[in-house]
XYZ file of C-alpha atoms in Angstrom:
323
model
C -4.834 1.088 0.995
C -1.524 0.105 0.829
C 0.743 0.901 -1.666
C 0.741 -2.967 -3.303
C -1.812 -4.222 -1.151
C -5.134 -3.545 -1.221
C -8.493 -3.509 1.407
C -11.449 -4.486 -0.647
C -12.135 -7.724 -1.744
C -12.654 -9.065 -5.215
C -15.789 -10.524 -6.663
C -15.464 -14.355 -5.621
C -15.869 -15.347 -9.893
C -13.897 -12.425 -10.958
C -10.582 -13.941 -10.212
C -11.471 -17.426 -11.361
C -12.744 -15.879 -15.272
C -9.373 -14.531 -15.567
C -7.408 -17.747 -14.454
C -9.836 -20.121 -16.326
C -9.237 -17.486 -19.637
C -6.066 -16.045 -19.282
C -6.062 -15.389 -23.277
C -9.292 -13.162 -22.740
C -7.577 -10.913 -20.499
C -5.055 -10.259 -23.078
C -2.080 -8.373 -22.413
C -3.891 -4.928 -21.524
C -3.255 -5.922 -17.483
C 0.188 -5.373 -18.533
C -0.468 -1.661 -19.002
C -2.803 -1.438 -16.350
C -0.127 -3.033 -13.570
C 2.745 -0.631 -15.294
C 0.291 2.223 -14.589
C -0.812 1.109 -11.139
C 2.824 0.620 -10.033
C 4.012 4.533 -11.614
C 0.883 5.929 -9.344
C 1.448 3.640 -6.250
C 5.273 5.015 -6.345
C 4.271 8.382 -6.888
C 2.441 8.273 -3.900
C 5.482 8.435 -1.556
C 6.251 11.214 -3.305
C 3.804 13.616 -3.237
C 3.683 12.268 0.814
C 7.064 13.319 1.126
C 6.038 16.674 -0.618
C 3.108 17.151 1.234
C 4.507 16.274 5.116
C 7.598 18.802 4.688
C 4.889 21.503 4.945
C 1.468 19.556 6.896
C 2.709 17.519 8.861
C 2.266 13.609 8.911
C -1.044 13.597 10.718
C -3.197 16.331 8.329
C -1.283 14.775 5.443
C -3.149 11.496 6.138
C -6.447 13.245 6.704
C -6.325 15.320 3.312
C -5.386 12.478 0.997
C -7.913 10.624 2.739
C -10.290 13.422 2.131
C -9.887 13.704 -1.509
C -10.063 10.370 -2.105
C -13.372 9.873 -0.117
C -14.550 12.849 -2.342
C -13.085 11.429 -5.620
C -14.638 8.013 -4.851
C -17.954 8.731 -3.675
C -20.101 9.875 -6.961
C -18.566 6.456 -8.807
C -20.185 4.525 -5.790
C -23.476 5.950 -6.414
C -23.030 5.828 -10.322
C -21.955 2.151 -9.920
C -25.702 1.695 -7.666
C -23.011 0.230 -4.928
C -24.641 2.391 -2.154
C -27.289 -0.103 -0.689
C -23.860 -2.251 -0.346
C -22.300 -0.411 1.971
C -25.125 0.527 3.716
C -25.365 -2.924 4.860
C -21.776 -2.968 5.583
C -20.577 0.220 6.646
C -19.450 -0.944 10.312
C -16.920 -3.079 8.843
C -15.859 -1.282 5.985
C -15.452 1.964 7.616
C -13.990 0.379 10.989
C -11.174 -1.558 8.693
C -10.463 1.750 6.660
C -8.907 3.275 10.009
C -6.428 0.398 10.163
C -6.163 0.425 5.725
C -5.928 4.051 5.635
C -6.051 6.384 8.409
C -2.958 4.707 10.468
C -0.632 3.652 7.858
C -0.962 6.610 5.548
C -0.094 8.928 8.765
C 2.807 6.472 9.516
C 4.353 7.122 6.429
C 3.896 10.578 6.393
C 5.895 10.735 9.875
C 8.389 8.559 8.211
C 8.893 10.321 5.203
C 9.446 13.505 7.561
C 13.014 11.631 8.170
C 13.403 8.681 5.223
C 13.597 9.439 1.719
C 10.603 8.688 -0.614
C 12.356 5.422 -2.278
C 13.306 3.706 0.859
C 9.759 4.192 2.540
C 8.324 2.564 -0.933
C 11.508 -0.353 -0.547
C 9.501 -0.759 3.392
C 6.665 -1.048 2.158
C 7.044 -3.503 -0.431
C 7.123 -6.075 3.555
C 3.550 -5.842 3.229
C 2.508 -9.081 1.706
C 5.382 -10.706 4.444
C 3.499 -9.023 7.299
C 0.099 -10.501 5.736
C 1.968 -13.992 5.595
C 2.615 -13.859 9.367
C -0.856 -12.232 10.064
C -2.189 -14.816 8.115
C -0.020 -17.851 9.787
C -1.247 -16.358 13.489
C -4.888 -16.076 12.474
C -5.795 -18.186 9.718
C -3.531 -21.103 10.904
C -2.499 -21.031 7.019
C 1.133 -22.422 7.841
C 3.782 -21.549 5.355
C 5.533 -23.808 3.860
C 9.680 -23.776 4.466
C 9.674 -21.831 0.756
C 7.627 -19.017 2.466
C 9.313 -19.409 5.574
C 12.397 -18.995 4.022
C 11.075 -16.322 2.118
C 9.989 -14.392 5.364
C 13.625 -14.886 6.589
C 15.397 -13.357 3.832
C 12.161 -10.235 3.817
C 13.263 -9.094 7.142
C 16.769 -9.287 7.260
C 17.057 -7.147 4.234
C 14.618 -4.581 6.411
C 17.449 -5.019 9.239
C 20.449 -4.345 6.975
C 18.600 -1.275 5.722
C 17.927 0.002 9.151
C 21.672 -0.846 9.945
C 22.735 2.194 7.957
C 21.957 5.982 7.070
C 21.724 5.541 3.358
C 18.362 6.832 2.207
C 17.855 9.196 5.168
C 17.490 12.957 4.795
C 20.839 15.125 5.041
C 21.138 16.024 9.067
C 18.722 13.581 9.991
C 20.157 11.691 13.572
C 20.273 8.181 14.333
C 17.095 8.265 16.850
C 14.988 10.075 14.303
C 15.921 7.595 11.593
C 14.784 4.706 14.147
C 11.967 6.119 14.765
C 10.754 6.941 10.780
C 11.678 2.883 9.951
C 9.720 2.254 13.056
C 6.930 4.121 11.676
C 6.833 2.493 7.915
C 6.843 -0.796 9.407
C 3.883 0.149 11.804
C 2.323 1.195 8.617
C 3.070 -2.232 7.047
C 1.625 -4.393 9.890
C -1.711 -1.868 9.715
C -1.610 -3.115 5.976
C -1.639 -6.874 6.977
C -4.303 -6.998 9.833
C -6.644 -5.130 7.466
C -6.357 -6.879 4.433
C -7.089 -10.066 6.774
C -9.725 -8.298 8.378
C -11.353 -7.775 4.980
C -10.980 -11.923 4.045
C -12.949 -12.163 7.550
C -15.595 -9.702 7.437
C -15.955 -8.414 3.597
C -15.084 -10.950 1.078
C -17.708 -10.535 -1.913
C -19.001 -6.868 -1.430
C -18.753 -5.212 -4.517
C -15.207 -3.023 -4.140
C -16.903 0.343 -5.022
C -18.486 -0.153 -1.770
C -15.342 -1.156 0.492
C -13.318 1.036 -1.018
C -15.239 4.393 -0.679
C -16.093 3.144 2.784
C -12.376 2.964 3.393
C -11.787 6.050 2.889
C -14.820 7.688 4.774
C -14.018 5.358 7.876
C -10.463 6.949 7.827
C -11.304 10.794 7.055
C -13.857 10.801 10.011
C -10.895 8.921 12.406
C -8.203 11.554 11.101
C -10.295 14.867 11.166
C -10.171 16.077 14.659
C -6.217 15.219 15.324
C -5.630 16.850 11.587
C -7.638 19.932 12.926
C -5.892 19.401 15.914
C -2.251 19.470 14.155
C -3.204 21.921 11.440
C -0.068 24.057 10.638
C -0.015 27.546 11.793
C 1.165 28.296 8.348
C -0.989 27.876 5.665
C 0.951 25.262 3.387
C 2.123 26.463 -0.416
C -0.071 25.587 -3.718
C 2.711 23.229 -4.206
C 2.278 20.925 -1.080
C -1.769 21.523 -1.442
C -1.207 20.085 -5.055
C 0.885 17.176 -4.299
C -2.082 16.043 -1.613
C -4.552 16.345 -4.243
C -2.188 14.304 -6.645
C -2.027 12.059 -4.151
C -5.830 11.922 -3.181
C -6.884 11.207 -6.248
C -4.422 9.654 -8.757
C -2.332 7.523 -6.392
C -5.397 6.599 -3.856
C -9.199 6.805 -5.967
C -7.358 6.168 -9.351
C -5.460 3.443 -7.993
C -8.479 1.450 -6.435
C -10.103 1.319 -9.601
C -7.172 0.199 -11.684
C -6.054 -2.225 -9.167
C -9.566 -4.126 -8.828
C -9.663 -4.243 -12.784
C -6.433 -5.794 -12.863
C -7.317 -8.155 -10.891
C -10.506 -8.972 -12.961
C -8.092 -9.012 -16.096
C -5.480 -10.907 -14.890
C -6.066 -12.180 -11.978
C -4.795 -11.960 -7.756
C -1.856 -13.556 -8.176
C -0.338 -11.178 -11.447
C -2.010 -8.385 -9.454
C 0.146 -8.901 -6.715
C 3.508 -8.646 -8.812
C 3.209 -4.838 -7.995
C 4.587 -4.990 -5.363
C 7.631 -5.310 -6.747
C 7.440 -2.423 -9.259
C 5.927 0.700 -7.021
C 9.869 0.363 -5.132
C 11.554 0.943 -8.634
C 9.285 3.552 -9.424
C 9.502 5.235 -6.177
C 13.474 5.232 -6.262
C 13.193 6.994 -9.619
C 10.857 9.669 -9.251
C 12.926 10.492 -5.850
C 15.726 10.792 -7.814
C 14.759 12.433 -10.899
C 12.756 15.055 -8.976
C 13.707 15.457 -5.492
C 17.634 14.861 -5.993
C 17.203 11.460 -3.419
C 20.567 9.632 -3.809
C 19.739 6.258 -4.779
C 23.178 3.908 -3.243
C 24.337 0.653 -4.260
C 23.541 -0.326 -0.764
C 20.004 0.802 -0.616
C 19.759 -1.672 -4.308
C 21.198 -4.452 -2.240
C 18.631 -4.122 0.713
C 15.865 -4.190 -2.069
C 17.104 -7.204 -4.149
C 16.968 -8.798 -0.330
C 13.130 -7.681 0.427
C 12.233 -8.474 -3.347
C 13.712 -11.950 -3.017
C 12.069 -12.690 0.437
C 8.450 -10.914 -0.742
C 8.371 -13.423 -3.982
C 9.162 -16.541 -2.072
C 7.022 -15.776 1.506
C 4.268 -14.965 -0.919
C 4.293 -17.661 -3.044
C 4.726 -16.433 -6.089
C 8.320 -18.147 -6.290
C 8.798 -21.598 -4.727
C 12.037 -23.654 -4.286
C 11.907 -26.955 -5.954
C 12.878 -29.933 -3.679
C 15.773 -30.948 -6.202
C 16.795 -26.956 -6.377
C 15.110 -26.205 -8.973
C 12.409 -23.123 -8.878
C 8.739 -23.875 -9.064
C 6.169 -20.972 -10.293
């Protein structure tokens, strides 16, 4: 699951309630998407936390773990289990590329990268799923998106052209190599969540999403054991991987498939835009990340590009801005 983007599928009717009744939804998805956005943020984090002492590749495998863990007794308490019996190949095949990869491609990245520019990376996602989604789907942009995708990545480039948001003594090859990473992670993001309009759109989430996580704790458990530290990692690191396991990866399924419900895919998206803001805060406030006015500048430039490749902003023919 990415942080702003998410594997499972919605019920096909869900989405439509909420846009045909958008006053029955009420403003409660307001909460829910402030809440979603705080624990998606956190979640680069605790990563952070966690890799300084795991490493990226068992850091992957334990939040993947507890979240598996976390996620299967509400599967069998929501009677989803005859669901993903009959789609387990799928689910747990697309919950390497959902969860496994990416979430150990971030934790290598945020060996190097501090926590608020990994989540300002990430935030590409639903650019990557526009291209994806161009390539596969033949779902052309228009020159609004295109333009969109245009402004996404060069913001990505002028982050990349500079050390601000990299860890003190980090060198210029390392630094490469962590962007390198996140945006591996990103692309992961966008060939699963197509994957999942191909192969599971309408089985019930409880089911994709605990088969997510299973897929990618059975793909990460031999390199994890593999990698394991020689040195058992502090209560502190162990805690920040179960903050992570369960708040920022169960928690946040749940909340982000009743947003949707609420308020619909296209709201739902819109956190994509907060988990960045979050992330730069909590790095600051509790790992003493310095937050520069160039590092704002880059994200204005991916925030700008993500709203109009998306969709959710659109240039009006006569200049004027079309929701």
């Amino acid at each position: 699951m990415s942080e702003g983007e998410c594997t499972a599928s919605p019920q096909p009717d869900s989405a439509a309630k909420a846009a045909a009744n958008p006053k029955t939804a009420s403003r409660a998805w307001l909460l829910d998407l402030l809440l979603l956005g705080a624990l998606w943020g956190a979640s680069f984090l605790f990563m952070r936390i966690g890799a300084a002492e795991f490493g990226a590749l068992p850091t992957a495998a334990v939040r993947v773990a507890i979240a598996m863990l976390f996620l299967l007794p509400l599967l069998f308490l929501r009677g989803q289990w005859p669901a993903f019996k009959q789609h387990w190949k799928p689910a747990l095949g697309i919950g390497i590329l959902n969860s496994g990869l990416p979430f150990a491609f971030f934790a290598f990245g945020l060996l190097t990268l501090n926590s608020g520019l990994a989540a300002v990376i990430n935030a590409t996602v639903p650019m990557f799923g526009a291209l994806v989604a161009w390539a596969w789907f033949k779902d052309r942009p228009d020159r609004s998106r295109i333009l969109g995708l245009v402004i996404g990545f060069a913001g990505v480039a002028m982050l990349a052209g500079r050390g601000a948001g990299f860890h003190s003594g980090a060198d210029e090859s390392a630094a490469r190599w962590a962007i390198t990473a996140c945006l591996a992670a990103c692309i992961c993001y966008a060939f699963s969540a197509n994957l999942t309009r191909k192969y599971l759109t309408g089985v019930p989430v409880m089911a994709t999403a605990t088969g997510s996580q299973i897929g990618a704790t059975l793909a990460l458990a031999l390199p994890a054991a593999w990698l394991w530290p020689a040195q058992m990692p502090s209560l502190k690191a162990w805690l920040a991987l179960v903050a992570v396991g369960t708040a920022c990866t169960g928690l946040a399924y749940i909340l982000f498939f009743r947003l949707i419900e609420r308020a619909g895919p296209a709201r739902a998206l819109t956190v994509t835009f907060l988990v960045p803001v979050f992330a730069l805060f909590y790095g600051a406030v509790f790992l003493g990340e310095q937050i520069t006015q160039w590092m704002l500048i880059c994200a204005v430039v991916i925030v700008c590009g993500v709203a109009l490749s998306t969709g959710l902003v659109k240039l009006g023919r006569r200049g004027t801005a079309a929701g």
